[in-house]
mmCIF file of C-alpha atoms and ligand atoms in Angstrom:
data_model
loop_
_atom_site.group_PDB
_atom_site.id
_atom_site.type_symbol
_atom_site.label_atom_id
_atom_site.label_comp_id
_atom_site.label_asym_id
_atom_site.label_seq_id
_atom_site.Cartn_x
_atom_site.Cartn_y
_atom_site.Cartn_z
ATOM 1 C CA MET A 24 -19.479 26.515 -38.061
ATOM 2 C CA THR A 25 -18.452 22.872 -37.780
ATOM 3 C CA LYS A 26 -20.839 20.160 -36.541
ATOM 4 C CA ALA A 27 -18.051 17.793 -36.297
ATOM 5 C CA THR A 28 -18.430 15.364 -32.998
ATOM 6 C CA LYS A 29 -15.354 12.680 -31.870
ATOM 7 C CA LYS A 30 -17.813 9.826 -32.284
ATOM 8 C CA PRO A 31 -17.298 7.582 -34.920
ATOM 9 C CA ILE A 32 -19.810 6.538 -37.267
ATOM 10 C CA ILE A 33 -18.054 4.646 -39.157
ATOM 11 C CA GLU A 34 -14.557 2.730 -38.470
ATOM 12 C CA VAL A 35 -12.417 1.454 -40.605
ATOM 13 C CA ASN A 36 -10.089 -1.028 -39.450
ATOM 14 C CA ASN A 37 -6.883 -2.593 -40.959
ATOM 15 C CA LEU A 38 -8.782 -2.383 -44.604
ATOM 16 C CA THR A 39 -6.884 -3.958 -47.720
ATOM 17 C CA LYS A 40 -7.718 -4.364 -51.261
ATOM 18 C CA TYR A 41 -5.364 -6.396 -53.695
ATOM 19 C CA TYR A 42 -6.643 -6.732 -57.018
ATOM 20 C CA PRO A 43 -4.514 -9.644 -58.771
ATOM 21 C CA VAL A 44 -2.747 -8.795 -61.990
ATOM 22 C CA GLU A 45 -3.378 -10.707 -64.803
ATOM 23 C CA SER A 46 -0.221 -12.862 -65.520
ATOM 24 C CA GLY A 47 0.756 -13.602 -69.401
ATOM 25 C CA PHE A 48 1.293 -16.927 -70.451
ATOM 26 C CA LEU A 49 4.927 -17.228 -69.853
ATOM 27 C CA TYR A 50 4.887 -15.795 -66.370
ATOM 28 C CA SER A 51 1.878 -18.764 -65.136
ATOM 29 C CA LEU A 52 4.433 -21.006 -67.223
ATOM 30 C CA LEU A 53 7.274 -20.160 -64.987
ATOM 31 C CA LYS A 54 5.177 -20.391 -61.897
ATOM 32 C CA LYS A 55 5.969 -17.250 -60.374
ATOM 33 C CA GLU A 56 3.661 -16.744 -57.514
ATOM 34 C CA GLN A 57 0.173 -14.238 -58.161
ATOM 35 C CA ARG A 58 1.046 -10.669 -58.392
ATOM 36 C CA TYR A 59 -1.558 -7.639 -56.691
ATOM 37 C CA VAL A 60 -1.798 -4.243 -57.164
ATOM 38 C CA LYS A 61 -2.370 -3.025 -53.324
ATOM 39 C CA ALA A 62 -4.645 -0.574 -53.780
ATOM 40 C CA VAL A 63 -5.422 -0.169 -50.424
ATOM 41 C CA ASP A 64 -2.867 -1.391 -47.823
ATOM 42 C CA ASP A 65 -3.788 -1.704 -44.423
ATOM 43 C CA ILE A 66 -5.785 1.526 -43.777
ATOM 44 C CA SER A 67 -7.510 2.231 -40.406
ATOM 45 C CA PHE A 68 -9.408 5.393 -39.510
ATOM 46 C CA ASN A 69 -12.625 6.976 -38.475
ATOM 47 C CA ILE A 70 -15.583 8.916 -39.623
ATOM 48 C CA HIS A 71 -17.057 11.270 -36.882
ATOM 49 C CA GLU A 72 -20.503 12.179 -36.501
ATOM 50 C CA GLY A 73 -21.088 15.073 -38.409
ATOM 51 C CA GLU A 74 -17.776 15.679 -39.771
ATOM 52 C CA ILE A 75 -16.530 15.839 -43.548
ATOM 53 C CA ILE A 76 -13.324 14.062 -43.720
ATOM 54 C CA GLY A 77 -11.120 14.581 -46.715
ATOM 55 C CA LEU A 78 -9.366 11.763 -48.692
ATOM 56 C CA ALA A 79 -6.128 13.147 -50.716
ATOM 57 C CA GLY A 80 -3.579 11.588 -52.593
ATOM 58 C CA GLU A 81 -2.490 11.512 -56.257
ATOM 59 C CA SER A 82 -4.421 9.688 -58.954
ATOM 60 C CA GLY A 83 -3.906 5.979 -57.837
ATOM 61 C CA SER A 84 -3.436 6.212 -54.421
ATOM 62 C CA GLY A 85 -6.422 3.998 -53.580
ATOM 63 C CA LYS A 86 -9.332 6.949 -52.740
ATOM 64 C CA THR A 87 -12.027 5.518 -54.709
ATOM 65 C CA THR A 88 -11.287 2.115 -54.005
ATOM 66 C CA THR A 89 -11.307 2.981 -50.214
ATOM 67 C CA GLY A 90 -14.555 4.767 -50.929
ATOM 68 C CA GLU A 91 -16.799 1.800 -52.832
ATOM 69 C CA ILE A 92 -16.188 -0.669 -49.872
ATOM 70 C CA ILE A 93 -16.921 1.924 -47.657
ATOM 71 C CA THR A 94 -20.240 1.976 -49.178
ATOM 72 C CA GLN A 95 -20.230 -2.062 -49.867
ATOM 73 C CA LEU A 96 -19.975 -1.144 -53.932
ATOM 74 C CA GLN A 97 -16.825 -3.165 -53.382
ATOM 75 C CA ASP A 98 -15.881 -6.327 -51.166
ATOM 76 C CA PRO A 99 -12.371 -5.926 -49.300
ATOM 77 C CA THR A 100 -9.642 -8.228 -49.452
ATOM 78 C CA SER A 101 -9.621 -7.921 -45.797
ATOM 79 C CA GLY A 102 -10.214 -5.561 -42.939
ATOM 80 C CA GLU A 103 -13.439 -4.313 -41.524
ATOM 81 C CA ILE A 104 -16.194 -1.789 -41.749
ATOM 82 C CA ILE A 105 -17.482 -1.400 -38.678
ATOM 83 C CA TYR A 106 -21.398 0.488 -38.588
ATOM 84 C CA LYS A 107 -23.296 1.025 -35.026
ATOM 85 C CA GLY A 108 -21.351 -1.985 -33.621
ATOM 86 C CA LYS A 109 -21.644 -4.085 -36.511
ATOM 87 C CA GLU A 110 -19.193 -5.163 -39.347
ATOM 88 C CA THR A 111 -20.987 -4.419 -42.759
ATOM 89 C CA SER A 112 -20.042 -7.477 -44.435
ATOM 90 C CA ASP A 113 -21.407 -9.455 -42.405
ATOM 91 C CA LEU A 114 -25.124 -7.542 -42.449
ATOM 92 C CA ALA A 115 -27.767 -9.274 -44.503
ATOM 93 C CA GLY A 116 -31.348 -8.948 -45.677
ATOM 94 C CA LYS A 117 -32.821 -5.976 -43.571
ATOM 95 C CA GLU A 118 -29.949 -4.520 -42.332
ATOM 96 C CA LEU A 119 -28.154 -4.956 -44.918
ATOM 97 C CA LYS A 120 -30.871 -2.897 -47.166
ATOM 98 C CA ASN A 121 -30.824 -0.412 -44.272
ATOM 99 C CA PHE A 122 -26.907 0.165 -44.399
ATOM 100 C CA ARG A 123 -27.499 0.895 -48.089
ATOM 101 C CA LYS A 124 -30.151 3.400 -47.396
ATOM 102 C CA VAL A 125 -27.736 4.961 -44.737
ATOM 103 C CA CYS A 126 -25.010 4.784 -46.808
ATOM 104 C CA GLN A 127 -24.790 6.700 -49.995
ATOM 105 C CA MET A 128 -22.203 7.992 -52.507
ATOM 106 C CA ILE A 129 -21.963 10.586 -55.167
ATOM 107 C CA PHE A 130 -19.629 10.089 -58.035
ATOM 108 C CA GLN A 131 -17.386 12.631 -60.103
ATOM 109 C CA ASP A 132 -19.616 12.422 -63.789
ATOM 110 C CA PRO A 133 -23.268 13.278 -62.873
ATOM 111 C CA TYR A 134 -23.866 12.848 -66.793
ATOM 112 C CA GLY A 135 -22.317 9.150 -66.352
ATOM 113 C CA THR A 136 -24.655 8.528 -63.038
ATOM 114 C CA LEU A 137 -27.958 10.073 -64.528
ATOM 115 C CA ASN A 138 -29.849 8.059 -66.988
ATOM 116 C CA PRO A 139 -30.414 10.217 -70.132
ATOM 117 C CA ARG A 140 -33.615 8.989 -70.725
ATOM 118 C CA PHE A 141 -35.113 9.322 -67.174
ATOM 119 C CA THR A 142 -36.677 12.843 -65.840
ATOM 120 C CA ILE A 143 -35.116 14.363 -63.087
ATOM 121 C CA LYS A 144 -38.255 12.975 -61.130
ATOM 122 C CA ARG A 145 -37.612 9.244 -62.442
ATOM 123 C CA THR A 146 -33.732 9.653 -61.496
ATOM 124 C CA ILE A 147 -34.496 10.282 -57.575
ATOM 125 C CA GLU A 148 -37.790 8.465 -57.365
ATOM 126 C CA GLU A 149 -35.778 5.414 -58.242
ATOM 127 C CA PRO A 150 -34.272 4.571 -55.170
ATOM 128 C CA LEU A 151 -37.611 5.058 -52.859
ATOM 129 C CA LEU A 152 -38.948 2.444 -55.034
ATOM 130 C CA ILE A 153 -36.106 0.326 -54.686
ATOM 131 C CA HIS A 154 -36.585 0.903 -50.856
ATOM 132 C CA GLY A 155 -40.223 0.563 -50.777
ATOM 133 C CA TYR A 156 -42.015 4.116 -51.015
ATOM 134 C CA LYS A 157 -45.484 2.700 -52.337
ATOM 135 C CA ASP A 158 -47.321 5.837 -51.847
ATOM 136 C CA PRO A 159 -47.242 7.794 -55.276
ATOM 137 C CA GLU A 160 -47.774 11.074 -53.022
ATOM 138 C CA LYS A 161 -45.347 10.541 -50.410
ATOM 139 C CA ARG A 162 -42.932 9.687 -53.605
ATOM 140 C CA LEU A 163 -43.567 13.079 -54.946
ATOM 141 C CA GLN A 164 -43.238 14.838 -51.792
ATOM 142 C CA LYS A 165 -39.952 13.131 -50.923
ATOM 143 C CA ILE A 166 -38.393 13.588 -54.564
ATOM 144 C CA LYS A 167 -39.558 17.808 -54.534
ATOM 145 C CA GLU A 168 -37.823 18.164 -50.635
ATOM 146 C CA ALA A 169 -34.648 16.545 -52.412
ATOM 147 C CA ILE A 170 -34.375 18.728 -54.878
ATOM 148 C CA GLU A 171 -35.098 21.782 -53.157
ATOM 149 C CA LYS A 172 -32.344 20.663 -50.382
ATOM 150 C CA ALA A 173 -29.960 20.747 -53.289
ATOM 151 C CA GLU A 174 -30.925 23.678 -53.897
ATOM 152 C CA LEU A 175 -32.752 23.769 -57.412
ATOM 153 C CA ARG A 176 -35.325 25.965 -56.819
ATOM 154 C CA PRO A 177 -38.665 25.096 -57.108
ATOM 155 C CA ALA A 178 -38.566 21.763 -57.246
ATOM 156 C CA GLU A 179 -41.063 21.575 -60.583
ATOM 157 C CA LYS A 180 -38.936 23.902 -62.487
ATOM 158 C CA TYR A 181 -36.799 20.980 -62.807
ATOM 159 C CA MET A 182 -38.344 17.711 -62.151
ATOM 160 C CA TYR A 183 -39.527 17.025 -65.716
ATOM 161 C CA ARG A 184 -36.200 17.906 -67.649
ATOM 162 C CA TYR A 185 -34.045 15.414 -68.899
ATOM 163 C CA PRO A 186 -30.090 15.452 -67.948
ATOM 164 C CA HIS A 187 -28.961 17.227 -71.036
ATOM 165 C CA GLU A 188 -31.382 19.974 -70.366
ATOM 166 C CA LEU A 189 -29.580 20.888 -67.338
ATOM 167 C CA SER A 190 -25.871 22.445 -66.535
ATOM 168 C CA GLY A 191 -23.207 20.183 -64.845
ATOM 169 C CA GLY A 192 -23.214 22.172 -61.648
ATOM 170 C CA GLN A 193 -27.099 21.406 -61.894
ATOM 171 C CA ARG A 194 -26.774 17.706 -62.974
ATOM 172 C CA GLN A 195 -24.239 17.035 -59.714
ATOM 173 C CA ARG A 196 -26.851 18.831 -57.680
ATOM 174 C CA VAL A 197 -29.626 16.053 -59.165
ATOM 175 C CA ALA A 198 -27.165 13.284 -58.300
ATOM 176 C CA ILE A 199 -27.102 15.051 -54.984
ATOM 177 C CA ALA A 200 -30.477 15.244 -54.666
ATOM 178 C CA ARG A 201 -30.220 11.378 -55.397
ATOM 179 C CA GLY A 202 -27.947 10.780 -53.081
ATOM 180 C CA ILE A 203 -30.013 12.556 -50.085
ATOM 181 C CA VAL A 204 -33.121 11.617 -50.863
ATOM 182 C CA LEU A 205 -33.572 8.347 -48.590
ATOM 183 C CA ASP A 206 -32.246 10.496 -45.664
ATOM 184 C CA PRO A 207 -28.742 8.922 -45.259
ATOM 185 C CA LYS A 208 -26.406 9.644 -42.600
ATOM 186 C CA ILE A 209 -23.115 8.729 -44.340
ATOM 187 C CA MET A 210 -21.841 10.132 -47.730
ATOM 188 C CA VAL A 211 -19.101 9.420 -49.264
ATOM 189 C CA ALA A 212 -18.411 12.058 -52.048
ATOM 190 C CA ASP A 213 -15.597 11.064 -54.683
ATOM 191 C CA GLU A 214 -13.841 13.932 -56.667
ATOM 192 C CA PRO A 215 -17.756 15.661 -56.801
ATOM 193 C CA VAL A 216 -16.970 19.152 -58.012
ATOM 194 C CA SER A 217 -13.547 18.139 -60.578
ATOM 195 C CA MET A 218 -15.363 18.162 -63.450
ATOM 196 C CA LEU A 219 -17.271 21.045 -62.523
ATOM 197 C CA ASP A 220 -16.157 24.632 -64.017
ATOM 198 C CA VAL A 221 -14.110 26.511 -60.883
ATOM 199 C CA SER A 222 -16.477 28.993 -61.163
ATOM 200 C CA ILE A 223 -19.434 27.028 -59.297
ATOM 201 C CA ARG A 224 -17.458 24.697 -58.033
ATOM 202 C CA ALA A 225 -17.535 26.794 -54.450
ATOM 203 C CA GLY A 226 -21.600 26.844 -54.988
ATOM 204 C CA VAL A 227 -21.783 22.613 -54.781
ATOM 205 C CA LEU A 228 -19.032 22.837 -51.692
ATOM 206 C CA ASN A 229 -21.017 25.128 -49.937
ATOM 207 C CA LEU A 230 -24.116 23.259 -50.227
ATOM 208 C CA LEU A 231 -22.375 19.941 -49.156
ATOM 209 C CA LYS A 232 -21.548 21.715 -46.038
ATOM 210 C CA SER A 233 -24.843 23.257 -45.565
ATOM 211 C CA LEU A 234 -25.916 19.479 -46.045
ATOM 212 C CA ARG A 235 -23.843 18.399 -43.212
ATOM 213 C CA ASP A 236 -25.294 21.145 -41.020
ATOM 214 C CA GLU A 237 -28.902 20.391 -41.766
ATOM 215 C CA MET A 238 -29.017 16.361 -42.049
ATOM 216 C CA GLY A 239 -26.457 16.030 -39.739
ATOM 217 C CA LEU A 240 -24.449 14.366 -42.293
ATOM 218 C CA SER A 241 -21.148 12.696 -42.076
ATOM 219 C CA MET A 242 -18.845 12.903 -45.236
ATOM 220 C CA LEU A 243 -15.988 11.129 -46.844
ATOM 221 C CA TYR A 244 -14.914 14.155 -49.275
ATOM 222 C CA VAL A 245 -12.409 12.337 -51.669
ATOM 223 C CA SER A 246 -10.703 14.725 -53.761
ATOM 224 C CA HIS A 247 -7.027 14.828 -55.391
ATOM 225 C CA ASP A 248 -7.381 18.728 -55.162
ATOM 226 C CA LEU A 249 -6.193 20.067 -52.036
ATOM 227 C CA SER A 250 -8.011 23.642 -52.103
ATOM 228 C CA THR A 251 -11.405 22.153 -52.170
ATOM 229 C CA ILE A 252 -10.629 19.727 -48.980
ATOM 230 C CA LYS A 253 -9.086 22.710 -47.325
ATOM 231 C CA TYR A 254 -12.024 24.819 -47.906
ATOM 232 C CA ILE A 255 -14.664 22.073 -46.247
ATOM 233 C CA CYS A 256 -13.125 19.558 -44.412
ATOM 234 C CA ASP A 257 -12.405 19.238 -40.728
ATOM 235 C CA ARG A 258 -10.367 16.619 -40.559
ATOM 236 C CA THR A 259 -7.801 15.033 -43.456
ATOM 237 C CA ILE A 260 -6.412 11.990 -44.624
ATOM 238 C CA ILE A 261 -3.523 12.084 -47.072
ATOM 239 C CA MET A 262 -2.498 8.502 -48.973
ATOM 240 C CA TYR A 263 0.120 7.392 -51.134
ATOM 241 C CA LEU A 264 0.178 3.794 -52.727
ATOM 242 C CA GLY A 265 -2.565 2.396 -50.456
ATOM 243 C CA ARG A 266 -1.409 3.978 -47.291
ATOM 244 C CA ILE A 267 -2.340 6.695 -44.830
ATOM 245 C CA VAL A 268 0.217 8.749 -44.451
ATOM 246 C CA GLU A 269 -0.737 11.687 -42.718
ATOM 247 C CA ILE A 270 -3.789 12.349 -40.934
ATOM 248 C CA GLY A 271 -5.400 15.386 -38.701
ATOM 249 C CA PRO A 272 -7.338 18.262 -38.466
ATOM 250 C CA THR A 273 -7.184 20.012 -41.871
ATOM 251 C CA LYS A 274 -5.521 22.906 -40.610
ATOM 252 C CA ASP A 275 -2.553 20.683 -38.996
ATOM 253 C CA VAL A 276 -2.400 18.574 -41.994
ATOM 254 C CA ILE A 277 -2.438 21.642 -44.534
ATOM 255 C CA ASP A 278 -1.178 24.364 -42.697
ATOM 256 C CA LYS A 279 1.320 22.386 -40.521
ATOM 257 C CA SER A 280 2.582 19.257 -42.424
ATOM 258 C CA VAL A 281 5.085 16.812 -41.762
ATOM 259 C CA HIS A 282 5.211 14.483 -44.294
ATOM 260 C CA PRO A 283 7.313 14.923 -47.290
ATOM 261 C CA TYR A 284 4.719 13.596 -49.204
ATOM 262 C CA THR A 285 2.097 16.198 -48.300
ATOM 263 C CA LYS A 286 4.324 19.148 -48.830
ATOM 264 C CA ALA A 287 5.430 17.515 -51.984
ATOM 265 C CA LEU A 288 1.170 17.487 -53.016
ATOM 266 C CA ILE A 289 0.814 21.418 -51.344
ATOM 267 C CA ALA A 290 4.052 22.545 -53.426
ATOM 268 C CA SER A 291 2.436 21.238 -56.499
ATOM 269 C CA VAL A 292 -0.998 22.115 -56.492
ATOM 270 C CA PRO A 293 -1.727 26.143 -56.085
ATOM 271 C CA ILE A 294 -3.757 26.674 -52.979
ATOM 272 C CA PRO A 295 -5.208 29.973 -52.892
ATOM 273 C CA ASP A 296 -3.737 30.715 -49.550
ATOM 274 C CA PRO A 297 -0.733 32.991 -48.914
ATOM 275 C CA GLU A 298 -0.471 31.607 -45.301
ATOM 276 C CA ILE A 299 0.482 28.377 -46.741
ATOM 277 C CA SER A 300 4.395 27.508 -46.579
ATOM 278 C CA ARG A 301 5.551 26.167 -49.708
ATOM 279 C CA GLU A 302 9.018 24.302 -48.153
ATOM 280 C CA GLY A 303 10.124 21.738 -50.648
ATOM 281 C CA ALA A 304 9.768 21.244 -54.148
ATOM 282 C CA GLY A 305 6.907 19.641 -55.723
ATOM 283 C CA ILE A 306 6.727 16.052 -57.093
ATOM 284 C CA GLU A 307 7.957 15.896 -60.990
ATOM 285 C CA GLU A 308 8.220 12.083 -61.192
ATOM 286 C CA GLU A 309 5.686 9.791 -61.800
ATOM 287 C CA LEU A 310 4.101 7.410 -58.993
ATOM 288 C CA PRO A 311 6.514 4.038 -58.681
ATOM 289 C CA ASP A 312 5.436 0.496 -60.188
ATOM 290 C CA GLN A 313 2.076 -0.382 -58.332
ATOM 291 C CA ILE A 314 2.997 -3.654 -58.537
ATOM 292 C CA ASP A 315 6.671 -3.903 -57.322
ATOM 293 C CA LEU A 316 5.962 -1.279 -54.486
ATOM 294 C CA PRO A 317 10.123 0.280 -53.387
ATOM 295 C CA SER A 318 10.720 -1.407 -50.157
ATOM 296 C CA GLY A 319 10.798 0.653 -46.859
ATOM 297 C CA CYS A 320 9.011 3.667 -46.743
ATOM 298 C CA ARG A 321 7.111 3.487 -50.317
ATOM 299 C CA PHE A 322 7.630 7.433 -50.914
ATOM 300 C CA SER A 323 11.130 7.157 -50.163
ATOM 301 C CA PRO A 324 12.469 6.904 -54.293
ATOM 302 C CA ARG A 325 10.742 9.995 -54.578
ATOM 303 C CA CYS A 326 11.403 11.665 -51.533
ATOM 304 C CA ASN A 327 14.700 14.301 -51.528
ATOM 305 C CA LYS A 328 15.122 14.019 -47.324
ATOM 306 C CA ALA A 329 15.162 10.170 -47.732
ATOM 307 C CA THR A 330 18.081 8.170 -45.624
ATOM 308 C CA ASN A 331 19.011 4.757 -45.486
ATOM 309 C CA ARG A 332 16.634 3.640 -43.025
ATOM 310 C CA CYS A 333 14.001 4.796 -45.095
ATOM 311 C CA LYS A 334 14.585 2.649 -47.806
ATOM 312 C CA LYS A 335 14.534 0.013 -45.615
ATOM 313 C CA GLU A 336 12.120 0.701 -42.692
ATOM 314 C CA ASP A 337 8.363 0.717 -43.466
ATOM 315 C CA PRO A 338 7.143 3.662 -41.004
ATOM 316 C CA LYS A 339 4.073 3.163 -38.733
ATOM 317 C CA LEU A 340 1.963 6.262 -38.290
ATOM 318 C CA VAL A 341 3.014 8.273 -34.981
ATOM 319 C CA LYS A 342 1.588 11.110 -32.924
ATOM 320 C CA VAL A 343 2.913 14.821 -33.771
ATOM 321 C CA SER A 344 0.505 16.893 -32.228
ATOM 322 C CA GLU A 345 -3.192 16.364 -30.999
ATOM 323 C CA GLY A 346 -5.274 13.734 -33.590
ATOM 324 C CA HIS A 347 -2.354 14.551 -35.728
ATOM 325 C CA TYR A 348 -0.409 11.422 -36.627
ATOM 326 C CA VAL A 349 2.136 10.978 -39.799
ATOM 327 C CA ALA A 350 3.937 7.833 -41.016
ATOM 328 C CA CYS A 351 7.337 8.947 -41.739
ATOM 329 C CA LEU A 352 10.763 7.981 -39.918
ATOM 330 C CA LEU A 353 12.199 11.451 -40.249
ATOM 331 C CA ALA A 354 9.130 12.630 -37.737
ATOM 332 C CA ASP A 355 8.946 9.276 -35.644
ATOM 333 C CA LYS A 356 10.349 9.855 -32.160
ATOM 334 C CA GLY A 357 8.607 6.896 -30.670
ATOM 335 C CA GLY A 358 5.104 7.314 -28.554
ATOM 336 C CA ASP A 359 1.494 6.642 -29.309
ATOM 337 C CA ASN A 360 0.331 4.700 -32.096
ATOM 338 C CA SER A 361 -3.504 5.359 -32.405
ATOM 339 C CA SER A 362 -4.741 7.530 -35.125
ATOM 340 C CA ASN A 363 -8.594 7.361 -34.743
HETATM 341 P P1 ADP B 19 -7.640 7.058 -56.659
HETATM 342 O O1 ADP B 19 -8.688 6.897 -56.692
HETATM 343 O O2 ADP B 19 -6.822 6.960 -55.476
HETATM 344 O O3 ADP B 19 -7.119 7.540 -58.303
HETATM 345 P P2 ADP B 19 -8.007 4.170 -57.021
HETATM 346 O O4 ADP B 19 -8.681 3.541 -56.127
HETATM 347 O O5 ADP B 19 -9.043 4.006 -58.457
HETATM 348 O O6 ADP B 19 -7.144 5.298 -57.272
HETATM 349 O O7 ADP B 19 -6.982 3.056 -57.869
HETATM 350 C C1 ADP B 19 -5.679 2.201 -56.946
HETATM 351 C C2 ADP B 19 -5.415 1.258 -57.703
HETATM 352 O O8 ADP B 19 -6.254 0.288 -57.886
HETATM 353 C C3 ADP B 19 -4.612 1.825 -58.883
HETATM 354 O O9 ADP B 19 -3.223 1.448 -59.336
HETATM 355 C C4 ADP B 19 -5.866 1.190 -59.762
HETATM 356 O O10 ADP B 19 -5.101 1.203 -61.380
HETATM 357 C C5 ADP B 19 -5.989 -0.015 -59.440
HETATM 358 N N1 ADP B 19 -7.388 -0.606 -59.649
HETATM 359 C C6 ADP B 19 -8.365 0.269 -59.020
HETATM 360 N N2 ADP B 19 -9.950 -0.630 -59.197
HETATM 361 C C7 ADP B 19 -9.096 -1.502 -59.901
HETATM 362 C C8 ADP B 19 -9.538 -2.948 -60.438
HETATM 363 N N3 ADP B 19 -10.937 -3.089 -60.077
HETATM 364 N N4 ADP B 19 -8.989 -3.784 -60.916
HETATM 365 C C9 ADP B 19 -7.753 -3.884 -60.819
HETATM 366 N N5 ADP B 19 -6.670 -2.750 -60.477
HETATM 367 C C10 ADP B 19 -7.814 -1.563 -59.980
HETATM 368 MG MG1 MG B 20 -10.551 7.900 -57.919
#
């Protein structure tokens, strides 16, 4: 059962992140202008209370950058993230500390996140120490609860072990326990199962779902893998070269996709679902140059439906059905332009 509401907990407005490109000596001598990788280029969307929203796209499309800006691990170039009516980049002192508590991130590689010299208890205790939980008894209680919520039971069996003594799936569960120990409201999970064996992925995905249900978490689930997105996400965003090209309820985006890029992604990823249409070819060519972006629609050089107009005009997101928006000139029949 979905617990998703339509009430936003996080609003992302016109977010951009441009990374300056190091120029060679000759280039700077010629005084050409500074060049940028437009990792995130003017995207807007909301994370609704209690929903799991997927963020998909090929490697390099800007997913991780988006997640890291939301969790304040990186600053944006421009745009804003609103939490409870306040822009998060304006938060300071107590409010900033509180935001860092309520908004947590889990990463792809649990082995890279867990300190190999710390016991599981020590690893999960760290955020509690940072956030001023002074009473050791209270800390121990919270640590045990978090480990058991991550379905490592009984907690005592795992607490005094080291990361290398656990399996990949157990390590990711420890990273999740660390992520939930402060009772967050928002979780950004960046490719949390992509390094795990296929046989244990469903277990971790089910855990994320049950955390949403039991703790009322709202989640941005980042993945290049549409089959896991289809499995747990209420809504899905498809990103291409820093832009949102399609957003909507997962069943619409995946089963009734409109953007040729979404269709190509689906065609190139084996999704174990016979109902999904595989119209159109997969994408074989490489991503275009990320510094000198194609003019017009960024996907047009790889799109087998592209017209001359597509090579000149930059498409905006337009509504195709309730809550479902697509940035493709071929789908644009004019109309509403708000995708939140
Ligand atoms: P994804 O997670 O979808 O694979 P990323 O957000 O990691 O995409 O990266 C988007 C683009 O930004 C890529 O071209 C990447 O090379 C570039 N990029 C990411 N981080 C940096 C950085 N710190 N400095 C320069 N370029 C970066
Ligand atoms: Mg990434």
